[in-house]
CSV table of C-alpha atoms and ligand atoms in Angstrom, one decimal:
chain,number,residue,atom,x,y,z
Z,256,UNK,CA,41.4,-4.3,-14.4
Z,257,UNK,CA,38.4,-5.0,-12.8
Z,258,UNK,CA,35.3,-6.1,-14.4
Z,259,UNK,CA,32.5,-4.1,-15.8
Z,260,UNK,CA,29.3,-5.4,-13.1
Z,261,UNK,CA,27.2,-5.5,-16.5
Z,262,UNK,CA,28.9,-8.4,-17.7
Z,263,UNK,CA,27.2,-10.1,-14.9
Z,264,UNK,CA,24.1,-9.5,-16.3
Z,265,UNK,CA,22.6,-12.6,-18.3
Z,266,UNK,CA,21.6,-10.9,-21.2
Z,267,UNK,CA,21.4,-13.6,-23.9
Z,268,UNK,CA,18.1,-14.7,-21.6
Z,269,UNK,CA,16.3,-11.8,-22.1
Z,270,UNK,CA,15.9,-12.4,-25.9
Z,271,UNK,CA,13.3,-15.3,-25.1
Z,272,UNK,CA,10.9,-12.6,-23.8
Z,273,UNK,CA,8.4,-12.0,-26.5
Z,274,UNK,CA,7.0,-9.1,-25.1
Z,275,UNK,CA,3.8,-10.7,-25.6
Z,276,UNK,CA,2.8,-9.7,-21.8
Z,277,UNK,CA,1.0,-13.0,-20.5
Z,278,UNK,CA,3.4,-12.1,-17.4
Z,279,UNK,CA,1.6,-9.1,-16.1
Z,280,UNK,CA,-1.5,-10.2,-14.5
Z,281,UNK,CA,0.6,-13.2,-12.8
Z,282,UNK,CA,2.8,-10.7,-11.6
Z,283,UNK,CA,2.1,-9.1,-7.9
Z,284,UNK,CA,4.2,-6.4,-7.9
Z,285,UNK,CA,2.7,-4.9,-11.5
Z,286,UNK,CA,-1.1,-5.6,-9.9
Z,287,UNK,CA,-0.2,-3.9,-7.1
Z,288,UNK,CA,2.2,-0.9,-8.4
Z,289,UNK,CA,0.8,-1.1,-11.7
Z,290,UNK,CA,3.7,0.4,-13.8
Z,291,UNK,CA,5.7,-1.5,-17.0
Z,292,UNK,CA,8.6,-1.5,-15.2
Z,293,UNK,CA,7.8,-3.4,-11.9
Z,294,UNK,CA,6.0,-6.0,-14.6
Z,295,UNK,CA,8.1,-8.5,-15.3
Z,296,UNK,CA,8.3,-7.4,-18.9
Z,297,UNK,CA,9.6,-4.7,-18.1
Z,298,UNK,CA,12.1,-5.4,-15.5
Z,299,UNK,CA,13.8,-8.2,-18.6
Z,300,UNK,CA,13.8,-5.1,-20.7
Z,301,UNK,CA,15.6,-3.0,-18.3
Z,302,UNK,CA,18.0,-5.9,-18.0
Z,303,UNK,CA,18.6,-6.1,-21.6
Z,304,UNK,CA,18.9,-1.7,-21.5
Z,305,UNK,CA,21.4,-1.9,-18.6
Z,306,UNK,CA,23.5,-4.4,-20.6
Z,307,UNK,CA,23.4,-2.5,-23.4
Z,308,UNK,CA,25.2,0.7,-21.6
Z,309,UNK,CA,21.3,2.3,-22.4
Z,310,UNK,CA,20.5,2.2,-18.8
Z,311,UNK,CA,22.6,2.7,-15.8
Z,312,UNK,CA,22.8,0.3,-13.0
Z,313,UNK,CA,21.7,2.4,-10.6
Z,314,UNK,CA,18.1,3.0,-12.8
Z,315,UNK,CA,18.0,-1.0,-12.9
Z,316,UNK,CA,18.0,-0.9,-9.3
Z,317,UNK,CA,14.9,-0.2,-7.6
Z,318,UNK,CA,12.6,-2.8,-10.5
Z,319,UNK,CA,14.8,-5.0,-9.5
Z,320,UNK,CA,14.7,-4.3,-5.7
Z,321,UNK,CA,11.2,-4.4,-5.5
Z,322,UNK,CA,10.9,-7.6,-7.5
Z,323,UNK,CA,9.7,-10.5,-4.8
Z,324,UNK,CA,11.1,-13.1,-7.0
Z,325,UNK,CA,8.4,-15.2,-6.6
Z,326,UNK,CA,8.6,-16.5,-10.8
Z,327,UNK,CA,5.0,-16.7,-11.0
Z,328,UNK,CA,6.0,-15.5,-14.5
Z,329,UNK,CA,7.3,-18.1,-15.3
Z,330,UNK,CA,5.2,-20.5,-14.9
Z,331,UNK,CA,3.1,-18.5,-16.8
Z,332,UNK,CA,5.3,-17.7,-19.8
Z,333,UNK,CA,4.4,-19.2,-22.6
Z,334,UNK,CA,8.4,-19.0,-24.0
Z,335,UNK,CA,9.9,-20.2,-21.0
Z,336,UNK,CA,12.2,-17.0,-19.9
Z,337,UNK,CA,14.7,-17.9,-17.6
Z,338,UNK,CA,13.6,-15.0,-15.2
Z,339,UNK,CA,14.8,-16.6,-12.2
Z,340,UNK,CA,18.3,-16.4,-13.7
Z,341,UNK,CA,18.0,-13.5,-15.0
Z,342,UNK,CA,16.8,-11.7,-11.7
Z,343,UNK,CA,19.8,-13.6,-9.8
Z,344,UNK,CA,21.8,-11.8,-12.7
Z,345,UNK,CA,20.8,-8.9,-11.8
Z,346,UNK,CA,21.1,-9.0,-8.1
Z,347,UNK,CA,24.9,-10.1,-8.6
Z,348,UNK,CA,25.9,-6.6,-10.9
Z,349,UNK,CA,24.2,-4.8,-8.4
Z,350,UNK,CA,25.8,-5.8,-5.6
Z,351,UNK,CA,29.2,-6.0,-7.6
Z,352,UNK,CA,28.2,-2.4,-8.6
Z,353,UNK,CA,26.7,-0.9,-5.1
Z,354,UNK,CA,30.1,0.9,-3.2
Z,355,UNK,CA,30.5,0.4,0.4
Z,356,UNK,CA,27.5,1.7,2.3
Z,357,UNK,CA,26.2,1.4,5.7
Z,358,UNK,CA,23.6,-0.8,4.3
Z,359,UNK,CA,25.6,-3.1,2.1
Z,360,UNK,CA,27.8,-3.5,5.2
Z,361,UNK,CA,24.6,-4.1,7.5
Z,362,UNK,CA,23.5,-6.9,5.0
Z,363,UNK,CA,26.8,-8.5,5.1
Z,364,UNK,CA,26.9,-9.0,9.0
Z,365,UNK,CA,23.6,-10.5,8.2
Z,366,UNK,CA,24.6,-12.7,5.3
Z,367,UNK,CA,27.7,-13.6,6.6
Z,368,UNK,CA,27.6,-14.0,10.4
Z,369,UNK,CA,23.8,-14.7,11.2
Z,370,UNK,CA,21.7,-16.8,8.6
Z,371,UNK,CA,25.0,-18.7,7.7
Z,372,UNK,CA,26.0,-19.5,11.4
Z,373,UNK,CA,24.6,-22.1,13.5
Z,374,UNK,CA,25.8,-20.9,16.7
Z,375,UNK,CA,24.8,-17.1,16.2
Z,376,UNK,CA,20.8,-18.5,14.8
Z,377,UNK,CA,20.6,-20.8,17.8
Z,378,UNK,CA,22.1,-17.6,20.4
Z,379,UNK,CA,19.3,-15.5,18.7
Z,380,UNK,CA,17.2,-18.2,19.3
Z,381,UNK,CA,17.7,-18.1,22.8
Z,382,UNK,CA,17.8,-14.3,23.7
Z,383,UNK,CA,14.5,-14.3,21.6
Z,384,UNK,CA,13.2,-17.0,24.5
Z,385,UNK,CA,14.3,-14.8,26.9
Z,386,UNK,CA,12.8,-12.2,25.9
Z,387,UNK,CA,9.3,-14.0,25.2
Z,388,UNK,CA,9.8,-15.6,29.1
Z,389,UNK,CA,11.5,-13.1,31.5
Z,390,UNK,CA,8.3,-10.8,31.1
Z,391,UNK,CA,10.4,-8.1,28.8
Z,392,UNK,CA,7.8,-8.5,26.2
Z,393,UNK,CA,5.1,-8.0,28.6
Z,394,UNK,CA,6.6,-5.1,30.1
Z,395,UNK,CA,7.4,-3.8,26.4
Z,396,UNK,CA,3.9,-4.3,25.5
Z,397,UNK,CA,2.5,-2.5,28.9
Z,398,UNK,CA,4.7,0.2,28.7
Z,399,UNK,CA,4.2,0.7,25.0
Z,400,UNK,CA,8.0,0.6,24.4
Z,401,UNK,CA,7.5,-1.4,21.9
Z,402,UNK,CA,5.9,1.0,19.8
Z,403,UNK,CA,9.3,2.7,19.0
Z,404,UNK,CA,10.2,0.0,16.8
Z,405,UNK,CA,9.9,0.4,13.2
Z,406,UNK,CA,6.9,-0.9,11.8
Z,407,UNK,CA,7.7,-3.7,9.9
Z,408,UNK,CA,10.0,-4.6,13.1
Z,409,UNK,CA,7.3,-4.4,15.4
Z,410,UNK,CA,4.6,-5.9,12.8
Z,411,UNK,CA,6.6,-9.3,13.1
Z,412,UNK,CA,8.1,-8.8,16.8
Z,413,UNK,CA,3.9,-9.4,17.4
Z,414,UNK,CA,3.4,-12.9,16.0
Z,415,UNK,CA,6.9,-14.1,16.4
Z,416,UNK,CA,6.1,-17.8,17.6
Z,417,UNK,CA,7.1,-18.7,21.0
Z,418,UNK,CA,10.3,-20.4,20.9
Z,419,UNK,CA,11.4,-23.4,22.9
Z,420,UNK,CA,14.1,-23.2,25.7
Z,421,UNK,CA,17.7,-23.7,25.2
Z,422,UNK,CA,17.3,-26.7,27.5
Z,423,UNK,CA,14.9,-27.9,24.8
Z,424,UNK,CA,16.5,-27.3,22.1
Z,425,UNK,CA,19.5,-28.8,23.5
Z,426,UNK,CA,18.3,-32.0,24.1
Z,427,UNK,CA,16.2,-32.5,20.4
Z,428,UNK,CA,16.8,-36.0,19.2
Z,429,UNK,CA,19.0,-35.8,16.0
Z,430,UNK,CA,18.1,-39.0,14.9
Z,431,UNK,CA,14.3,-41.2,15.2
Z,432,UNK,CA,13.6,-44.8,14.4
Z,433,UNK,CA,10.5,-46.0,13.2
Z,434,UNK,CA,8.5,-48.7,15.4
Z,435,UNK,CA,8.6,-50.3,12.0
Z,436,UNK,CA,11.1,-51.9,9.6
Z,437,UNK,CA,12.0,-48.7,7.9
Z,438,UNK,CA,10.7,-47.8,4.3
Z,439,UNK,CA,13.1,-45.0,3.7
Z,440,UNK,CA,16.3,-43.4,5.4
Z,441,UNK,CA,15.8,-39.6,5.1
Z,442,UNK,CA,18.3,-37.0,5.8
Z,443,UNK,CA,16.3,-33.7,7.3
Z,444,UNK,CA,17.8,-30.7,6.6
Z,445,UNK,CA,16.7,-28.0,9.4
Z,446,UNK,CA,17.4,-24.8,7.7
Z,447,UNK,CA,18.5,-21.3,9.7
Z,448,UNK,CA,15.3,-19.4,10.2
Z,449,UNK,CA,13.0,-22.3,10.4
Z,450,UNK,CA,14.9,-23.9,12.7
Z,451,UNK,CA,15.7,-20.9,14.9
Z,452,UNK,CA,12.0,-19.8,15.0
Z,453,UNK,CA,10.1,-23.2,14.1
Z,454,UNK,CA,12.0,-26.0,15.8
Z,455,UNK,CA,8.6,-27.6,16.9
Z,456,UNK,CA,7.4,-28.1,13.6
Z,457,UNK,CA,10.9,-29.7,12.7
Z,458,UNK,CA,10.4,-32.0,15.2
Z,459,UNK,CA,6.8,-32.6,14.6
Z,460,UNK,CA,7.9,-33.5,10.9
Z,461,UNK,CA,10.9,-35.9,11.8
Z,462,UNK,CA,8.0,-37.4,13.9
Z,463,UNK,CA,5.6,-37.7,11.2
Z,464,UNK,CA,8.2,-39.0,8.9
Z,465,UNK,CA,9.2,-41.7,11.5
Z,466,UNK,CA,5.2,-42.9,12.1
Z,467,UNK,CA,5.7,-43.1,8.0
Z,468,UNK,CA,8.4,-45.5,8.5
Z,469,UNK,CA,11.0,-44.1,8.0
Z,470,UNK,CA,14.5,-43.2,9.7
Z,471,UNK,CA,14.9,-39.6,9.8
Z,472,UNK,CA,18.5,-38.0,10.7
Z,473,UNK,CA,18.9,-34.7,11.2
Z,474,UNK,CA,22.7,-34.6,10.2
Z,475,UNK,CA,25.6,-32.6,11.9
Z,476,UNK,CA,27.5,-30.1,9.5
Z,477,UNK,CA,24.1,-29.1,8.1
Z,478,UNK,CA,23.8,-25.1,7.5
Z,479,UNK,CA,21.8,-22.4,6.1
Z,480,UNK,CA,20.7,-23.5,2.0
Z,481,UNK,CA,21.8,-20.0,1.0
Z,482,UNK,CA,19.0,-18.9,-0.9
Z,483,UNK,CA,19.1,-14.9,1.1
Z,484,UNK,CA,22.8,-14.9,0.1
Z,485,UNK,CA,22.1,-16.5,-3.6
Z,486,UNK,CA,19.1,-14.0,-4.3
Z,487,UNK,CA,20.9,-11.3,-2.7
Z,488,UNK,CA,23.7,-11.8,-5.5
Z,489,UNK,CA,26.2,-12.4,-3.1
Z,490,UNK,CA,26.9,-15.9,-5.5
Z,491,UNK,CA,30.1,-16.7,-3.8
Z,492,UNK,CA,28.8,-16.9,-0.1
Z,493,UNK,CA,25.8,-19.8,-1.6
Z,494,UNK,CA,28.5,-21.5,-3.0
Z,495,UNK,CA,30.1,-22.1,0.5
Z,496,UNK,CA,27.2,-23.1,2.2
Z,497,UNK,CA,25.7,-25.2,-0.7
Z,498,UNK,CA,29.3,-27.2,-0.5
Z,499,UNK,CA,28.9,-27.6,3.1
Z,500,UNK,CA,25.4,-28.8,2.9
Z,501,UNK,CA,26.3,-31.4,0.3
Z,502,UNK,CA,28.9,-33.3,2.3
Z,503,UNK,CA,27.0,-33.1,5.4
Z,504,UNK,CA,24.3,-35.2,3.7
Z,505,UNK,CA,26.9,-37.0,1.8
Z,506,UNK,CA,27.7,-38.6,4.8
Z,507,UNK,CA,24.9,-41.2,4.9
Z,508,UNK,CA,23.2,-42.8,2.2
Z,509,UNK,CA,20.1,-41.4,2.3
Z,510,UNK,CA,16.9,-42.1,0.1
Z,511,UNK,CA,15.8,-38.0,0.3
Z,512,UNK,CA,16.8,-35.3,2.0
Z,513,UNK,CA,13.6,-33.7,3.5
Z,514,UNK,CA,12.7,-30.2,4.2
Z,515,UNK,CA,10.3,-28.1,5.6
Z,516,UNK,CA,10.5,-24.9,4.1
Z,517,UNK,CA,9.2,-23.7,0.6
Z,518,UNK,CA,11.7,-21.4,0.0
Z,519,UNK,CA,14.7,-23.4,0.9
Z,520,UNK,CA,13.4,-26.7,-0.6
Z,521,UNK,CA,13.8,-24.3,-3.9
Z,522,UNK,CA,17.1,-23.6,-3.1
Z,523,UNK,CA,18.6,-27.2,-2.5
Z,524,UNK,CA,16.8,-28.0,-5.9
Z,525,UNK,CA,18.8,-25.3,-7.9
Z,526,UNK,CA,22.2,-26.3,-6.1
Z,527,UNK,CA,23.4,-27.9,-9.7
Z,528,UNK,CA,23.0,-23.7,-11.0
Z,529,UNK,CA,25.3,-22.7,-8.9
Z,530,UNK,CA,28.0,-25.3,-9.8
Z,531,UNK,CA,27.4,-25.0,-13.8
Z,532,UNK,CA,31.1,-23.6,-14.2
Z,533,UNK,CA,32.6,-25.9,-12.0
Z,534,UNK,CA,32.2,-29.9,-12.9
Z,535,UNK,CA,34.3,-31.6,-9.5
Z,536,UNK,CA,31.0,-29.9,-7.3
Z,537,UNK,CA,28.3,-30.1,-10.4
Z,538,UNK,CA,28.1,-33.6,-10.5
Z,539,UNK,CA,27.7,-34.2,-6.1
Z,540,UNK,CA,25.2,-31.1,-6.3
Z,541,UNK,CA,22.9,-32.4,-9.2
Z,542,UNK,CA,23.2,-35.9,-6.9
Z,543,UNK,CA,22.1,-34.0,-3.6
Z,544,UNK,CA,19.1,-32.0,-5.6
Z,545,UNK,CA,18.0,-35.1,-6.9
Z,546,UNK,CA,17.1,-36.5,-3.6
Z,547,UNK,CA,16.1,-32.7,-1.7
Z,548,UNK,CA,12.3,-32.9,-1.9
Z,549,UNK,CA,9.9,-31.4,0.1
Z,550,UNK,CA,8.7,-32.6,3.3
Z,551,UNK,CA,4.7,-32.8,1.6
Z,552,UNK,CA,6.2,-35.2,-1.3
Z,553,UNK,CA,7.4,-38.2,0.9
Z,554,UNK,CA,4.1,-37.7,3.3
Z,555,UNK,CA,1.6,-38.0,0.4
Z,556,UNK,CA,4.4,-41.3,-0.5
Z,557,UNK,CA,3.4,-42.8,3.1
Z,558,UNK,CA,0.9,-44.4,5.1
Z,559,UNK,CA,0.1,-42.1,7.6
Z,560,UNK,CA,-1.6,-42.8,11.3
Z,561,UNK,CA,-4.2,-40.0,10.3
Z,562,UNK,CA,-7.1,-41.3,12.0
Z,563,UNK,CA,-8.2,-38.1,14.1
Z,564,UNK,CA,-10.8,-36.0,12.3
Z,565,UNK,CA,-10.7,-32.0,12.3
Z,566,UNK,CA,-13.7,-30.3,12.0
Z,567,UNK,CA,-12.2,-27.2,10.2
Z,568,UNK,CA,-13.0,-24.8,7.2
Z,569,UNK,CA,-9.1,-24.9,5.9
Z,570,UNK,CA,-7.4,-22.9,3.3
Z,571,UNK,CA,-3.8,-23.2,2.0
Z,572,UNK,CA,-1.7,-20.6,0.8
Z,573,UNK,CA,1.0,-22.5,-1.2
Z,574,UNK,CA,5.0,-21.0,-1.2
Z,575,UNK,CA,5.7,-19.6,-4.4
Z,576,UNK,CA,8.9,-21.3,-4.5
Z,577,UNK,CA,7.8,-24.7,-4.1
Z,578,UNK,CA,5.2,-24.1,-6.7
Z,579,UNK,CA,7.2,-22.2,-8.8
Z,580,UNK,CA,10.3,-23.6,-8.8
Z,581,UNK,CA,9.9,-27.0,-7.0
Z,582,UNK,CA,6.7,-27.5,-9.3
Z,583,UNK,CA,5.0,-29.3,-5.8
Z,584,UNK,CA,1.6,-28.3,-6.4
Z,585,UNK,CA,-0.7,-31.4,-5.4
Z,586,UNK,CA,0.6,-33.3,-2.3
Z,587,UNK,CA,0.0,-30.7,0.3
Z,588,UNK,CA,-3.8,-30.7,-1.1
Z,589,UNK,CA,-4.0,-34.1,-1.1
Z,590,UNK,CA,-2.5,-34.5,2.4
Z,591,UNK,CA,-5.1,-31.8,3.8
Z,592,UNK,CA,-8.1,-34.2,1.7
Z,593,UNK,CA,-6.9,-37.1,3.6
Z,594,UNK,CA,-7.8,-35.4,7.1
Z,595,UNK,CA,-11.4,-36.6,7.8
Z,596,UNK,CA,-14.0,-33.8,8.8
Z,597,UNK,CA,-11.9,-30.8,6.8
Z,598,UNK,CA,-14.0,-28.4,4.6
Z,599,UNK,CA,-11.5,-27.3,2.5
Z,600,UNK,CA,-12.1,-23.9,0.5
Z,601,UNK,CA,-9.2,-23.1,-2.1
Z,602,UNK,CA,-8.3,-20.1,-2.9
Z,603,UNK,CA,-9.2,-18.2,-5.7
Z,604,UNK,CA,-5.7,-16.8,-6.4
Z,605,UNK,CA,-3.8,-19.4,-4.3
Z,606,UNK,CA,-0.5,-18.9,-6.9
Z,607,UNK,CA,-0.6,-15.1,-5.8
Z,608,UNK,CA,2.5,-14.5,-3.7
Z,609,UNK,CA,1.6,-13.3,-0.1
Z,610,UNK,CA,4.5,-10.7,-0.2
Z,611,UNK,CA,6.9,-12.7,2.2
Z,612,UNK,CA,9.5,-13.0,-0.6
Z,613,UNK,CA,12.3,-14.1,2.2
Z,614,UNK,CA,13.4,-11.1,4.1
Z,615,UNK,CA,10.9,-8.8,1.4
Z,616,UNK,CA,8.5,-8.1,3.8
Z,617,UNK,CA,10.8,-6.5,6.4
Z,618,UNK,CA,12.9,-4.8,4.1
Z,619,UNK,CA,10.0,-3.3,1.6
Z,620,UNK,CA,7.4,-3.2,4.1
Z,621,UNK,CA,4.5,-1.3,2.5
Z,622,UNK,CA,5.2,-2.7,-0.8
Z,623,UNK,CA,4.8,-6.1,1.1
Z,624,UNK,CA,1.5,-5.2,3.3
Z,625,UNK,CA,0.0,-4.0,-0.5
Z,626,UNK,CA,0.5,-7.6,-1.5
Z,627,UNK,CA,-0.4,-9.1,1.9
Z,628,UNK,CA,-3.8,-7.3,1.6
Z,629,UNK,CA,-4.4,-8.5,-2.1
Z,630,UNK,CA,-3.9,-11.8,-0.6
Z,631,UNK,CA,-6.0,-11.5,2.7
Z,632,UNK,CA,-8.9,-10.5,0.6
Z,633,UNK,CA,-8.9,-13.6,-1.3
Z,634,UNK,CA,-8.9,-15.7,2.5
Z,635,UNK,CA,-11.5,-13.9,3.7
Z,636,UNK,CA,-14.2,-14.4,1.0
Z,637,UNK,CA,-13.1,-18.2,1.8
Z,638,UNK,CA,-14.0,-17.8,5.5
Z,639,UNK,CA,-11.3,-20.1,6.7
Z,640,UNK,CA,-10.8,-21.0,10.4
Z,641,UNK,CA,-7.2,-22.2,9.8
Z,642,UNK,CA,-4.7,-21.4,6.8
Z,643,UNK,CA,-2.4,-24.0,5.5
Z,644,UNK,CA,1.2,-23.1,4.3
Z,645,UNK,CA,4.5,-24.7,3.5
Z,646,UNK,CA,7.0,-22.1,4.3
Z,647,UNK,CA,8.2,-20.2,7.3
Z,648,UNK,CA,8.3,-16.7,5.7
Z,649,UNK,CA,4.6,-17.3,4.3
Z,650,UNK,CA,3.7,-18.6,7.3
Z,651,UNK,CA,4.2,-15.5,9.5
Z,652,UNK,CA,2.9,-13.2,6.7
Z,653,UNK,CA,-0.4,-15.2,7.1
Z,654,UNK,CA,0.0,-14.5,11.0
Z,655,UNK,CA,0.6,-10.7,9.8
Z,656,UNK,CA,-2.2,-10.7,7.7
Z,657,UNK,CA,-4.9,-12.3,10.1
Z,658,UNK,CA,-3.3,-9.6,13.0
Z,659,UNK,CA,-4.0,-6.8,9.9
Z,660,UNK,CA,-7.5,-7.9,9.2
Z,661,UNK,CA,-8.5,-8.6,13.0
Z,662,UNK,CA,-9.2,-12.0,12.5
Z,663,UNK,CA,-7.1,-13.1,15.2
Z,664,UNK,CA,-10.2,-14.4,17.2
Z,665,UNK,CA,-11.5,-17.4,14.8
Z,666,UNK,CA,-8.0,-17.8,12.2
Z,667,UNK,CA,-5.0,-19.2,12.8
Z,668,UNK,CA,-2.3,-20.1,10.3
Z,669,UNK,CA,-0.6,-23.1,10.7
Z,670,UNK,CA,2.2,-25.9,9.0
Z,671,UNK,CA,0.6,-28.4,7.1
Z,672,UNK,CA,2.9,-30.3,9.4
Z,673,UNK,CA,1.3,-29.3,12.3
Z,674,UNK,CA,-2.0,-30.0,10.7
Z,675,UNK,CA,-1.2,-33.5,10.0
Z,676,UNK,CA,0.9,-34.2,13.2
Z,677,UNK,CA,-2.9,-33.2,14.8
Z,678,UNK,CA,-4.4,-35.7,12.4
Z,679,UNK,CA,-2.5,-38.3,13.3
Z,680,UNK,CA,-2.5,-37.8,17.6
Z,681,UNK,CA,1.0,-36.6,17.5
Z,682,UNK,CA,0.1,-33.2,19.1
Z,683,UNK,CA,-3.1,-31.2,19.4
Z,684,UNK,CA,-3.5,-28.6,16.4
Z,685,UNK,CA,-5.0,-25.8,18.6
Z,686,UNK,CA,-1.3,-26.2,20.0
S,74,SF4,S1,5.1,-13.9,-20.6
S,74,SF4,FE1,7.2,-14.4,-21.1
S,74,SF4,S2,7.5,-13.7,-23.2
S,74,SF4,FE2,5.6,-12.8,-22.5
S,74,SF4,S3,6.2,-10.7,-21.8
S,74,SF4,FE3,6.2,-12.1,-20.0
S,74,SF4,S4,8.3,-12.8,-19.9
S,74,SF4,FE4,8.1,-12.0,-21.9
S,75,SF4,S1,9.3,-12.8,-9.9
S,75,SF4,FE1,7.2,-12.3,-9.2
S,75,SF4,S2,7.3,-10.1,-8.6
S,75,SF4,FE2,9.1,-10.6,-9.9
S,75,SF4,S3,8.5,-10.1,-12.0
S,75,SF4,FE3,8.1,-12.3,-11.7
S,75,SF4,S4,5.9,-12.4,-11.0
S,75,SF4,FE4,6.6,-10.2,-10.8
């Protein structure tokens, strides 16, 4: 017989909540939709009803949809709730629950034959270059073609970076020495969308790492982290590509494994989570997390050739993930104070989630552009003329949300890695 999706549900968590409600101003999605049950009070509570049979699954489903599980409550929370684990809970009765629908089966080809393959990112990678170069986006643009997209399609279709050629891409070094006797051998894990979309600043940060001193190997076997497939309950499927990630970097003995991305950083540092029930992969996961920190960590670590100075007003909008989760809070601030010339203007909010949330911000796009505006209005009373982030998804909300303000004249957002490969002559940051 099969088993009730309920049981999936981590109810024993939800006793630590309180109810005491320090949650809900920390919470984006109650500021902005302002009802109990997109707090994150109330979501626990719904849990804790659905597992009691007082709730169906299907009531649970849209709190928990619109959730950005961006666990700013829990850093606030003055019991510790598990939320994390309790939203990933969630997500895995849900989709246990959910029958076979056009969209389930749309989010599997997603899940299971983009993010997670190499070959398909890299294709997509390409036809998006062709697209960008053969003057098909021009001719969209001119003929206002474009303009039959969805909106949230077309929204990020607009600042989509230019990506590099597959002659580029094929010839990438995997592997950089350091001109000196290296400190640290570093794997770098590349990640799916960030390296489809954001190969440049991969580069740029094996390079930085290198003038660090260190070797930097960008390993074969490498895949996607799995966090869209973990937080999209599909536990099974980030299981597979956590396994495959461990034994590509178990290959080498490597000091750290480095990323680039917020969100995925978060991912490879919960990989122990997902093997709790199983103690042959437990012990090589808690092994791999233990060296997976975040590209920001080793910089602040290094001596850095940052001897250019940058006459910028500079803000940073941190991931939630790597705040939240990773608990990396002060390296990228420090790392933007060690660039001579920067005035830099923190935000006032700057543990406010911009409303990326992964693939949030396509899938719940005016829930999203609510928060993105929230979030904007905190920049703009800063002035900036660049924003700082850690994380490809925040970064091209911030590139929604100066497109959505009109700022696009005096702001950019940018990688701290690009900021500091500018610093230190590597590339030029207006680049
Ligand atoms: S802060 Fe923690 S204990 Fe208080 S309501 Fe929120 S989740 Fe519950
Ligand atoms: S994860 Fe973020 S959006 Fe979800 S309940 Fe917590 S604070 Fe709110």
């Amino acid at each position: 017989m099969n088993e009730d999706p309920r049981e999936k549900l981590n109810y024993d968590a939800t006793f630590s909540c309180i109810q005491c409600g320090s949650c809900l101003p920390a919470c984006p999605t109650y500021k902005t939709m302002g009802t109990e049950t997109q707090s994150p009070r109330g979501r626990i509570n719904l849990v804790k009803m659905a597992a009691e049979g007082k709730i169906t699954l299907d009531e649970l489903k849209e709190p928990i949809d619109l959730c950005l599980g961006c666990r700013a409550c829990e850093r606030v929370c003055p019991t510790n709730v598990a939320y994390g684990k309790i939203l990933d809970s969630a997500k895995v009765a849900l989709n246990e629950h959910e029958q076979v629908s056009v969209k389930k089966f749309q989010e599997d080809i997603y899940y299971n034959q983009v993010f997670s393959k190499k070959n398909v990112m890299g294709a997509g990678a390409n036809l998006l270059w062709f697209y960008q170069k053969s003057g098909l986006r021009s001719l969209a643009e001119k003929t206002h073609l474009n303009h039959l997209l969805p909106e949230s399609i077309a929204t990020f279709e607009e600042i989509l970076p230019s990506v590099s050629s597959p002659l580029h891409r094929h010839h990438r070094p995997d592997r950089i020495e350091p001109k000196q006797t290296p400190r640290y051998k570093v794997g770098f894990f590349k990640g799916c969308i960030m390296d489809a979309l954001f190969d440049r600043i991969n580069d740029l940060g094996m390079r930085l790492l290198a003038a660090g001193g260190c070797t930097v190997v960008a390993v074969d076997g490498q895949t996607c982290c799995g966090a869209l497939h973990h937080h999209g309950g599909r536990t099974q499927q980030a299981k597979e590509l956590a396994k495959q990630n461990i034994e590509a970097f178990e290959t080498e003995a490597f000091d750290y494994v480095i990323n680039t991305a917020g969100g995925c950083g978060a991912m490879l540092h919960e990989y122990p989570e997902l093997f709790a029930d199983d103690p042959s992969w437990e012990k090589r996961a808690e092994a791999f997390a233990a060296r997976s920190i975040d590209i920001s960590e080793l910089l602040a670590r290094l001596d850095l050739p940052v001897e250019k100075e940058i006459r910028k007003r500079v803000t940073y909008q941190p991931s939630c993930h790597m705040t939240n989760v990773q608990k990396v809070v002060d390296e990228p601030k420090q790392l933007i104070h060690s660039v001579r010339g920067i005035d830099f203007r923190e935000l006032d909010n700057p543990d406010f989630c911009c409303g990326s949330a992964g693939i949030y911000n396509v899938v719940h796009f005016d829930e999203s552009m609510k928060i993105l505006d929230v979030k904007m209005g905190d920049v703009k009373a800063r002035n900036p003329e660049l924003i700082v982030t850690t994380n490809p998804g925040c970064l091209l909300q911030m590139k929604a949300g100066i497109e959505r303000e009109g700022l696009q004249d005096h702001v950019r957002a940018i990688h701290l890695v690009e900021l500091l490969a500018a610093a230190c002559g590597l590339e030029d940051e207006d680049k």
